[in-house]
Amino acid sequence: MRVLVTGGAGYIGSHTLVELMGQGHEVCVVDSYANGSPEALARVQTLSNGTLEAHEADIRDTDRLTTIARAFAPEAVVHFAGLKAVGESQRQPVEYYDVNITGTLSLLRAMEAAGCPRVIFSSSATVYGEPVYLPYDEAHPTAPTSVYGQTKRMAEQILTDWAAARPEAAVMLLRYFNPVGAHPSGRIGEDPQGVPDNLMPYLAQVATGQRPYLQIWGDDYPTPDGTGIRDYIHVVDLARAHVAALDRAAAVTGAEVYNIGTGRGSSVREMLDAFSRAVGRDLPAQVMPRRPGDIAEMQADATKAATQLRWKAELDVGDMVASIWTWQSANPKGYRT
Ligand code: UFG
C-alpha cells in the first residue's frame, strides 16, 4: 500500500517505517522535526529497501499537507505526529490541544481532499485513567487524568465520528502501553530531548554515566516489590502491530480500538535488574517519594489484537534491555553524535 506516515522521524514512527518498508509498503513521511530527526530517516533508509520520501511540514498546515497528500495519493495514513509528554501537557494545554487535535482535524481534511479512507492512529493506554479493573480491556471506561490523555481520547472520538460518517472509511485506534527498546541493529532508537521522563531512557543514561543514578519513584505501592508495574512492549513488536492494523484496515470498514501490549507486567526493580544484567554491572538507584499522578500497576489485556489483528508481542524484557543497550552504547547522545 501507499502509506503516508505523520511523525515518521520520531521514535515509534521510525521503527514502524522499517517494518512497513520491509513488507513492501511505499512510504511518505511528513514530520516537523519538532521531536524527530532527519538523521533517523537517513538511518531508516540504510536499514531498508525502497525509497523513503520525506517532507518537513507541520500537520496543522492543512494547505501544505493537502498538497503532499494529493501528490502522493496515499491508500492509508499512519498518524504518529503529536506531542506526548504528560507533565508538559499540564503546563501547556493549549499547545497540546492545538497540535494533537487541530493537527488531527487538519490531517482528516487533507485525507478527504486526497481521497484516502484509512488511518491507523497512535493512541495510548493513558486514555483509561485510574484502573476500575485490571488488566485493562478495550471496554474499560476511559477517564484520562492528564491533558495529554484527553487529547488522545478526543482524537479517538473525532476519528470514530469521521468513520461513522463515511461508509468507505477504516480507522484503527491503537492504544499503546509502555513502548521501550530499539531496533536490534542499534542504528535507530529513542532519543529524548533534555532529561528523560520515562524509566528506560533515563536508565539508559545512567548506564552511560550521563546521570548518576536512577530515582525510583516510590517503593511502597501494593505490588510484590513495592515498585510500579507497567506493561512494557518492545518498539519493534509495536511497529509490527501497525503493519497488522494496516492489513486489517484494508479488509474492513468502521472504527476499531486495540490494546497494544504484551499482557505481562514488570516492576521498576525488575526492569532495573534486567538492564543491569544487560550492561554487566549493578546500576545505581535510590528510592524517592512517589511521583504525583502515578498509578501502582497497569497491564493490557491484548487478546483482541491477537484474535482480530492476528498480532501478538514476541519479544521479551531481555530483548528490550539488550536492544536499548546496543543503541545507547553506540549512540550515547542519540542522533546528535
Ligand atoms: N519511574 C521511575 N523513575 C523514573 C521514571 C519512571 O521509578 O525516572 C517509574 C514510574 O514511577 C512508573 C514506571 O517507572 O512506575 C514507568 O514510568 P514511565 O514514566 O516510563 O511511564 P508511565 O507509565 O508513567 O507513562 C507512559 C508514557 C505515557 C503514557 C503512559 C501510559 O510516558 O505517555 O505510559 O500509556 F501515557
Short mmCIF file of C-alpha atoms and ligand atoms in Angstrom, two decimals:
data_model
loop_
_atom_site.label_atom_id
_atom_site.label_comp_id
_atom_site.label_asym_id
_atom_site.label_seq_id
_atom_site.Cartn_x
_atom_site.Cartn_y
_atom_site.Cartn_z
CA MET A 1 0.00 0.00 0.00
CA ARG A 2 0.95 3.63 -0.34
CA VAL A 3 1.22 4.85 3.25
CA LEU A 4 1.58 8.43 4.46
CA VAL A 5 3.29 8.47 7.86
CA THR A 6 2.94 11.60 10.01
CA GLY A 7 5.66 11.87 12.65
CA GLY A 8 7.70 9.21 10.87
CA ALA A 9 11.00 10.67 12.09
CA GLY A 10 10.14 10.06 15.75
CA TYR A 11 10.82 7.07 17.97
CA ILE A 12 7.87 4.82 17.13
CA GLY A 13 7.45 6.27 13.64
CA SER A 14 11.00 5.42 12.56
CA HIS A 15 10.72 1.80 13.76
CA THR A 16 7.37 1.47 12.01
CA LEU A 17 8.87 2.72 8.73
CA VAL A 18 11.42 -0.11 8.83
CA GLU A 19 8.64 -2.70 9.26
CA LEU A 20 6.40 -1.11 6.61
CA MET A 21 9.21 -0.93 4.06
CA GLY A 22 10.23 -4.47 4.99
CA GLN A 23 6.73 -5.60 3.98
CA GLY A 24 6.98 -3.76 0.66
CA HIS A 25 4.77 -0.79 1.51
CA GLU A 26 5.61 2.53 -0.17
CA VAL A 27 6.01 5.26 2.43
CA CYS A 28 5.94 9.05 2.50
CA VAL A 29 6.84 10.83 5.75
CA VAL A 30 5.58 14.19 6.98
CA ASP A 31 7.42 15.45 10.05
CA SER A 32 8.05 18.90 11.54
CA TYR A 33 11.22 17.57 13.23
CA ALA A 34 9.97 19.15 16.47
CA ASN A 35 10.66 15.86 18.23
CA GLY A 36 12.08 13.74 15.44
CA SER A 37 15.27 13.82 13.46
CA PRO A 38 16.16 13.78 9.75
CA GLU A 39 19.09 11.57 10.82
CA ALA A 40 16.60 8.92 11.98
CA LEU A 41 15.13 8.88 8.45
CA ALA A 42 18.59 8.62 6.88
CA ARG A 43 19.26 5.59 9.08
CA VAL A 44 15.88 4.02 8.29
CA GLN A 45 16.86 4.31 4.65
CA THR A 46 20.10 2.38 5.26
CA LEU A 47 18.13 -0.39 7.03
CA SER A 48 15.50 -0.70 4.30
CA ASN A 49 14.98 -1.40 0.65
CA GLY A 50 12.83 1.03 -1.29
CA THR A 51 12.94 4.77 -1.22
CA LEU A 52 11.77 6.95 1.57
CA GLU A 53 10.07 10.18 0.56
CA ALA A 54 10.07 12.81 3.33
CA HIS A 55 8.64 16.31 3.74
CA GLU A 56 9.32 18.77 6.52
CA ALA A 57 5.88 20.11 7.39
CA ASP A 58 3.65 20.85 10.36
CA ILE A 59 0.45 18.79 10.21
CA ARG A 60 -1.54 21.89 11.17
CA ASP A 61 -0.57 23.43 7.82
CA THR A 62 -3.60 21.98 6.01
CA ASP A 63 -2.76 23.51 2.62
CA ARG A 64 0.72 22.04 2.58
CA LEU A 65 -0.44 18.70 3.94
CA THR A 66 -3.14 18.58 1.27
CA THR A 67 -0.62 19.30 -1.49
CA ILE A 68 1.64 16.50 -0.21
CA ALA A 69 -1.27 14.06 0.18
CA ARG A 70 -2.71 14.81 -3.27
CA ALA A 71 0.70 14.28 -4.89
CA PHE A 72 1.44 11.02 -3.03
CA ALA A 73 -2.16 9.70 -3.16
CA PRO A 74 -1.93 7.52 -0.04
CA GLU A 75 -4.17 4.50 0.41
CA ALA A 76 -3.68 4.77 4.17
CA VAL A 77 -2.21 7.09 6.79
CA VAL A 78 -0.36 6.14 9.97
CA HIS A 79 -0.75 9.12 12.27
CA PHE A 80 2.02 9.47 14.88
CA ALA A 81 2.62 13.23 14.81
CA GLY A 82 1.77 14.79 18.16
CA LEU A 83 3.07 16.00 21.48
CA LYS A 84 3.49 13.27 24.09
CA ALA A 85 4.85 14.41 27.46
CA VAL A 86 2.32 14.06 30.26
CA GLY A 87 3.91 16.65 32.60
CA GLU A 88 4.43 19.21 29.85
CA SER A 89 0.80 18.80 28.73
CA GLN A 90 -0.38 20.05 32.14
CA ARG A 91 1.74 23.21 31.77
CA GLN A 92 0.96 23.84 28.08
CA PRO A 93 -2.61 22.66 27.49
CA VAL A 94 -3.30 24.98 24.56
CA GLU A 95 -0.23 23.78 22.70
CA TYR A 96 -1.22 20.14 23.30
CA TYR A 97 -4.82 20.63 22.15
CA ASP A 98 -3.62 22.59 19.14
CA VAL A 99 -1.03 20.12 17.88
CA ASN A 100 -2.91 16.94 18.80
CA ILE A 101 -6.49 18.00 17.99
CA THR A 102 -6.12 20.73 15.36
CA GLY A 103 -3.42 18.55 13.79
CA THR A 104 -5.75 15.53 13.58
CA LEU A 105 -8.56 17.63 12.07
CA SER A 106 -6.12 19.10 9.57
CA LEU A 107 -4.97 15.61 8.62
CA LEU A 108 -8.56 14.44 8.05
CA ARG A 109 -9.19 17.41 5.74
CA ALA A 110 -6.07 16.56 3.74
CA MET A 111 -7.10 12.88 3.60
CA GLU A 112 -10.55 13.84 2.35
CA ALA A 113 -9.01 16.07 -0.33
CA ALA A 114 -6.74 13.21 -1.40
CA GLY A 115 -9.49 10.57 -1.20
CA CYS A 116 -7.71 8.48 1.45
CA PRO A 117 -10.15 6.36 3.52
CA ARG A 118 -7.87 4.62 6.08
CA VAL A 119 -6.00 5.78 9.16
CA ILE A 120 -4.07 3.99 11.90
CA PHE A 121 -3.88 6.22 14.98
CA SER A 122 -1.20 6.31 17.65
CA SER A 123 -3.24 6.36 20.85
CA SER A 124 -2.27 5.48 24.38
CA ALA A 125 -3.35 3.34 27.32
CA THR A 126 -3.33 6.61 29.24
CA VAL A 127 -6.89 7.17 27.90
CA TYR A 128 -8.11 4.66 30.53
CA GLY A 129 -7.01 6.64 33.59
CA GLU A 130 -7.32 5.06 37.04
CA PRO A 131 -7.99 1.32 36.67
CA VAL A 132 -11.50 0.22 37.59
CA TYR A 133 -10.24 -3.34 36.97
CA LEU A 134 -7.06 -4.90 35.59
CA PRO A 135 -5.90 -5.87 33.08
CA TYR A 136 -7.49 -3.10 31.00
CA ASP A 137 -9.52 -4.43 28.11
CA GLU A 138 -10.82 -2.16 25.35
CA ALA A 139 -14.22 -1.89 27.07
CA HIS A 140 -12.69 -0.38 30.22
CA PRO A 141 -14.10 3.14 30.84
CA THR A 142 -11.94 5.98 29.58
CA ALA A 143 -11.18 8.78 32.04
CA PRO A 144 -7.80 10.31 31.24
CA THR A 145 -6.07 12.12 34.09
CA SER A 146 -3.86 14.44 32.03
CA VAL A 147 -4.27 16.93 29.18
CA TYR A 148 -2.14 14.63 27.05
CA GLY A 149 -4.52 11.73 27.75
CA GLN A 150 -7.51 13.97 26.99
CA THR A 151 -6.06 14.88 23.59
CA LYS A 152 -5.66 11.19 22.73
CA ARG A 153 -9.20 10.37 23.83
CA MET A 154 -10.65 13.35 21.94
CA ALA A 155 -8.71 12.48 18.78
CA GLU A 156 -10.03 8.90 19.06
CA GLN A 157 -13.58 10.32 19.21
CA ILE A 158 -13.01 12.59 16.21
CA LEU A 159 -11.65 9.70 14.16
CA THR A 160 -14.54 7.44 15.24
CA ASP A 161 -17.10 10.08 14.23
CA TRP A 162 -15.30 10.56 10.91
CA ALA A 163 -15.50 6.82 10.20
CA ALA A 164 -19.21 6.77 11.13
CA ALA A 165 -19.88 9.46 8.52
CA ARG A 166 -18.02 7.73 5.69
CA PRO A 167 -19.03 4.21 4.68
CA GLU A 168 -15.68 3.54 3.00
CA ALA A 169 -13.53 4.63 5.97
CA ALA A 170 -11.45 2.36 8.22
CA VAL A 171 -9.95 3.70 11.45
CA MET A 172 -7.67 1.65 13.73
CA LEU A 173 -7.09 3.17 17.17
CA LEU A 174 -4.01 1.58 18.75
CA ARG A 175 -3.68 2.12 22.49
CA TYR A 176 -0.03 1.61 23.28
CA PHE A 177 1.14 0.52 26.70
CA ASN A 178 4.80 1.36 27.56
CA PRO A 179 6.95 1.26 24.40
CA VAL A 180 10.65 0.63 25.05
CA GLY A 181 13.64 -0.84 23.23
CA ALA A 182 15.30 -0.15 19.92
CA HIS A 183 15.92 -1.73 16.55
CA PRO A 184 18.35 -4.67 17.08
CA SER A 185 20.86 -3.03 14.69
CA GLY A 186 21.38 -0.23 17.22
CA ARG A 187 21.01 2.28 14.36
CA ILE A 188 17.67 3.75 15.47
CA GLY A 189 16.24 4.14 18.96
CA GLU A 190 14.65 6.51 21.43
CA ASP A 191 16.31 9.92 21.54
CA PRO A 192 14.61 12.04 24.21
CA GLN A 193 15.28 15.76 24.41
CA GLY A 194 16.55 17.02 27.76
CA VAL A 195 16.12 14.98 30.93
CA PRO A 196 14.14 11.82 30.10
CA ASP A 197 10.79 11.46 31.92
CA ASN A 198 10.42 7.78 31.19
CA LEU A 199 12.06 4.92 33.02
CA MET A 200 14.06 3.16 30.32
CA PRO A 201 15.59 6.18 28.55
CA TYR A 202 16.58 7.53 31.96
CA LEU A 203 18.14 4.22 32.95
CA ALA A 204 19.98 4.12 29.62
CA GLN A 205 21.59 7.47 30.50
CA VAL A 206 22.54 6.15 33.95
CA ALA A 207 24.26 3.24 32.21
CA THR A 208 26.37 5.59 30.05
CA GLY A 209 27.25 7.79 33.04
CA GLN A 210 25.21 10.80 31.88
CA ARG A 211 23.04 10.54 35.03
CA PRO A 212 24.41 9.47 38.43
CA TYR A 213 21.60 7.11 39.48
CA LEU A 214 18.04 6.09 38.79
CA GLN A 215 15.43 7.67 41.01
CA ILE A 216 12.84 5.02 41.82
CA TRP A 217 9.58 6.90 42.25
CA GLY A 218 8.23 5.04 45.26
CA ASP A 219 8.66 1.50 46.64
CA ASP A 220 5.55 1.48 48.82
CA TYR A 221 2.99 0.55 46.18
CA PRO A 222 0.78 -2.51 46.73
CA THR A 223 2.88 -4.62 44.33
CA PRO A 224 5.16 -7.60 45.18
CA ASP A 225 8.35 -5.50 45.41
CA GLY A 226 6.61 -2.18 46.13
CA THR A 227 7.59 -0.50 42.84
CA GLY A 228 5.27 0.40 39.98
CA ILE A 229 4.28 -2.24 37.43
CA ARG A 230 3.86 -1.49 33.70
CA ASP A 231 3.30 -3.47 30.53
CA TYR A 232 6.50 -2.73 28.61
CA ILE A 233 6.32 -3.51 24.91
CA HIS A 234 9.26 -3.75 22.53
CA VAL A 235 9.07 -0.98 19.93
CA VAL A 236 9.70 -3.49 17.12
CA ASP A 237 6.64 -5.52 18.23
CA LEU A 238 4.70 -2.26 18.42
CA ALA A 239 5.85 -1.29 14.92
CA ARG A 240 4.65 -4.66 13.61
CA ALA A 241 1.24 -4.05 15.20
CA HIS A 242 0.85 -1.10 12.81
CA VAL A 243 1.54 -3.33 9.82
CA ALA A 244 -1.09 -5.78 11.12
CA ALA A 245 -3.57 -2.93 11.65
CA LEU A 246 -2.94 -1.71 8.12
CA ASP A 247 -3.78 -5.16 6.74
CA ARG A 248 -6.97 -5.15 8.78
CA ALA A 249 -7.87 -1.62 7.61
CA ALA A 250 -7.62 -2.80 4.01
CA ALA A 251 -10.21 -5.51 4.72
CA VAL A 252 -12.82 -3.83 6.94
CA THR A 253 -14.63 -0.52 7.42
CA GLY A 254 -15.54 1.38 10.56
CA ALA A 255 -13.53 2.28 13.66
CA GLU A 256 -11.87 -0.34 15.86
CA VAL A 257 -9.82 0.01 19.02
CA TYR A 258 -6.98 -2.25 20.11
CA ASN A 259 -4.74 -2.51 23.15
CA ILE A 260 -1.15 -2.96 22.08
CA GLY A 261 0.78 -4.51 24.94
CA THR A 262 2.20 -7.85 25.99
CA GLY A 263 -0.31 -8.65 28.73
CA ARG A 264 2.60 -9.05 31.17
CA GLY A 265 3.68 -6.55 33.78
CA SER A 266 7.18 -5.79 35.08
CA SER A 267 8.13 -3.68 38.09
CA VAL A 268 10.66 -0.86 38.16
CA ARG A 269 13.02 -3.11 40.13
CA GLU A 270 12.64 -5.93 37.61
CA MET A 271 13.47 -3.55 34.76
CA LEU A 272 16.45 -2.16 36.70
CA ASP A 273 17.76 -5.69 37.37
CA ALA A 274 17.26 -6.77 33.75
CA PHE A 275 19.05 -3.67 32.47
CA SER A 276 21.90 -4.18 34.96
CA ARG A 277 22.33 -7.73 33.63
CA ALA A 278 22.45 -6.44 30.04
CA VAL A 279 25.10 -3.84 30.95
CA GLY A 280 27.05 -6.29 33.13
CA ARG A 281 27.09 -4.30 36.38
CA ASP A 282 24.64 -3.13 39.02
CA LEU A 283 23.26 0.26 38.01
CA PRO A 284 22.88 2.68 40.93
CA ALA A 285 19.38 3.61 42.12
CA GLN A 286 17.80 5.49 45.01
CA VAL A 287 14.27 5.21 46.26
CA MET A 288 12.44 8.54 46.24
CA PRO A 289 8.87 9.55 47.13
CA ARG A 290 6.08 8.59 44.72
CA ARG A 291 5.74 10.69 41.55
CA PRO A 292 2.43 12.60 41.61
CA GLY A 293 -0.15 11.11 39.26
CA ASP A 294 1.47 7.66 39.01
CA ILE A 295 -0.62 4.55 39.46
CA ALA A 296 0.60 1.30 41.05
CA GLU A 297 0.01 -1.01 38.17
CA MET A 298 -1.24 -1.23 34.61
CA GLN A 299 -1.36 -4.12 32.19
CA ALA A 300 -3.04 -4.77 28.88
CA ASP A 301 -5.50 -7.44 28.01
CA ALA A 302 -4.18 -7.86 24.47
CA THR A 303 -6.41 -10.74 23.38
CA LYS A 304 -8.46 -8.61 20.95
CA ALA A 305 -5.35 -7.73 18.94
CA ALA A 306 -4.35 -11.41 18.93
CA THR A 307 -7.69 -12.58 17.56
CA GLN A 308 -8.66 -9.72 15.21
CA LEU A 309 -5.28 -8.36 14.07
CA ARG A 310 -3.51 -11.72 14.39
CA TRP A 311 -0.72 -9.84 16.12
CA LYS A 312 0.97 -10.52 19.40
CA ALA A 313 4.15 -9.34 21.06
CA GLU A 314 7.01 -11.77 20.53
CA LEU A 315 9.97 -10.04 22.19
CA ASP A 316 10.61 -10.18 25.93
CA VAL A 317 12.20 -7.95 28.55
CA GLY A 318 15.63 -9.45 27.76
CA ASP A 319 15.26 -8.35 24.12
CA MET A 320 14.09 -4.90 25.24
CA VAL A 321 17.05 -4.17 27.53
CA ALA A 322 19.64 -5.72 25.17
CA SER A 323 18.45 -3.56 22.27
CA ILE A 324 18.37 -0.39 24.39
CA TRP A 325 21.95 -1.06 25.45
CA THR A 326 23.08 -1.71 21.86
CA TRP A 327 21.51 1.59 20.77
CA GLN A 328 22.59 3.67 23.77
CA SER A 329 26.20 2.47 23.89
CA ALA A 330 26.67 3.15 20.15
CA ASN A 331 24.79 6.50 20.28
CA PRO A 332 25.23 7.95 23.80
CA LYS A 333 23.98 11.32 22.57
CA GLY A 334 21.29 9.85 20.34
CA TYR A 335 21.22 11.29 16.83
CA ARG A 336 23.31 14.28 17.91
CA THR A 337 26.57 12.34 17.80
N1 UFG B 1 9.86 5.55 37.03
C1 UFG B 1 10.87 5.65 37.98
N2 UFG B 1 11.90 6.51 37.74
C2 UFG B 1 11.99 7.27 36.61
C3 UFG B 1 10.96 7.16 35.65
C4 UFG B 1 9.91 6.29 35.88
O1 UFG B 1 10.82 4.99 39.01
O2 UFG B 1 12.94 8.03 36.46
C5 UFG B 1 8.76 4.60 37.24
C6 UFG B 1 7.38 5.23 37.30
O3 UFG B 1 7.06 5.66 38.60
C7 UFG B 1 6.50 4.09 36.79
C8 UFG B 1 7.38 3.37 35.78
O4 UFG B 1 8.72 3.73 36.13
O5 UFG B 1 6.19 3.20 37.83
C9 UFG B 1 7.12 3.75 34.34
O6 UFG B 1 7.17 5.17 34.21
P1 UFG B 1 7.30 5.88 32.79
O7 UFG B 1 7.43 7.35 33.04
O8 UFG B 1 8.36 5.23 31.97
O9 UFG B 1 5.92 5.53 32.08
P2 UFG B 1 4.41 5.85 32.54
O10 UFG B 1 3.75 4.52 32.72
O11 UFG B 1 4.34 6.80 33.65
O12 UFG B 1 3.86 6.62 31.25
C10 UFG B 1 3.98 6.07 29.96
C11 UFG B 1 4.13 7.17 28.93
C12 UFG B 1 2.88 7.95 28.77
C13 UFG B 1 1.73 7.04 28.59
C14 UFG B 1 1.65 6.02 29.69
C15 UFG B 1 0.52 5.07 29.55
O13 UFG B 1 5.16 8.05 29.29
O14 UFG B 1 2.98 8.79 27.66
O15 UFG B 1 2.86 5.29 29.70
O16 UFG B 1 0.49 4.51 28.32
F1 UFG B 1 0.61 7.76 28.57
#
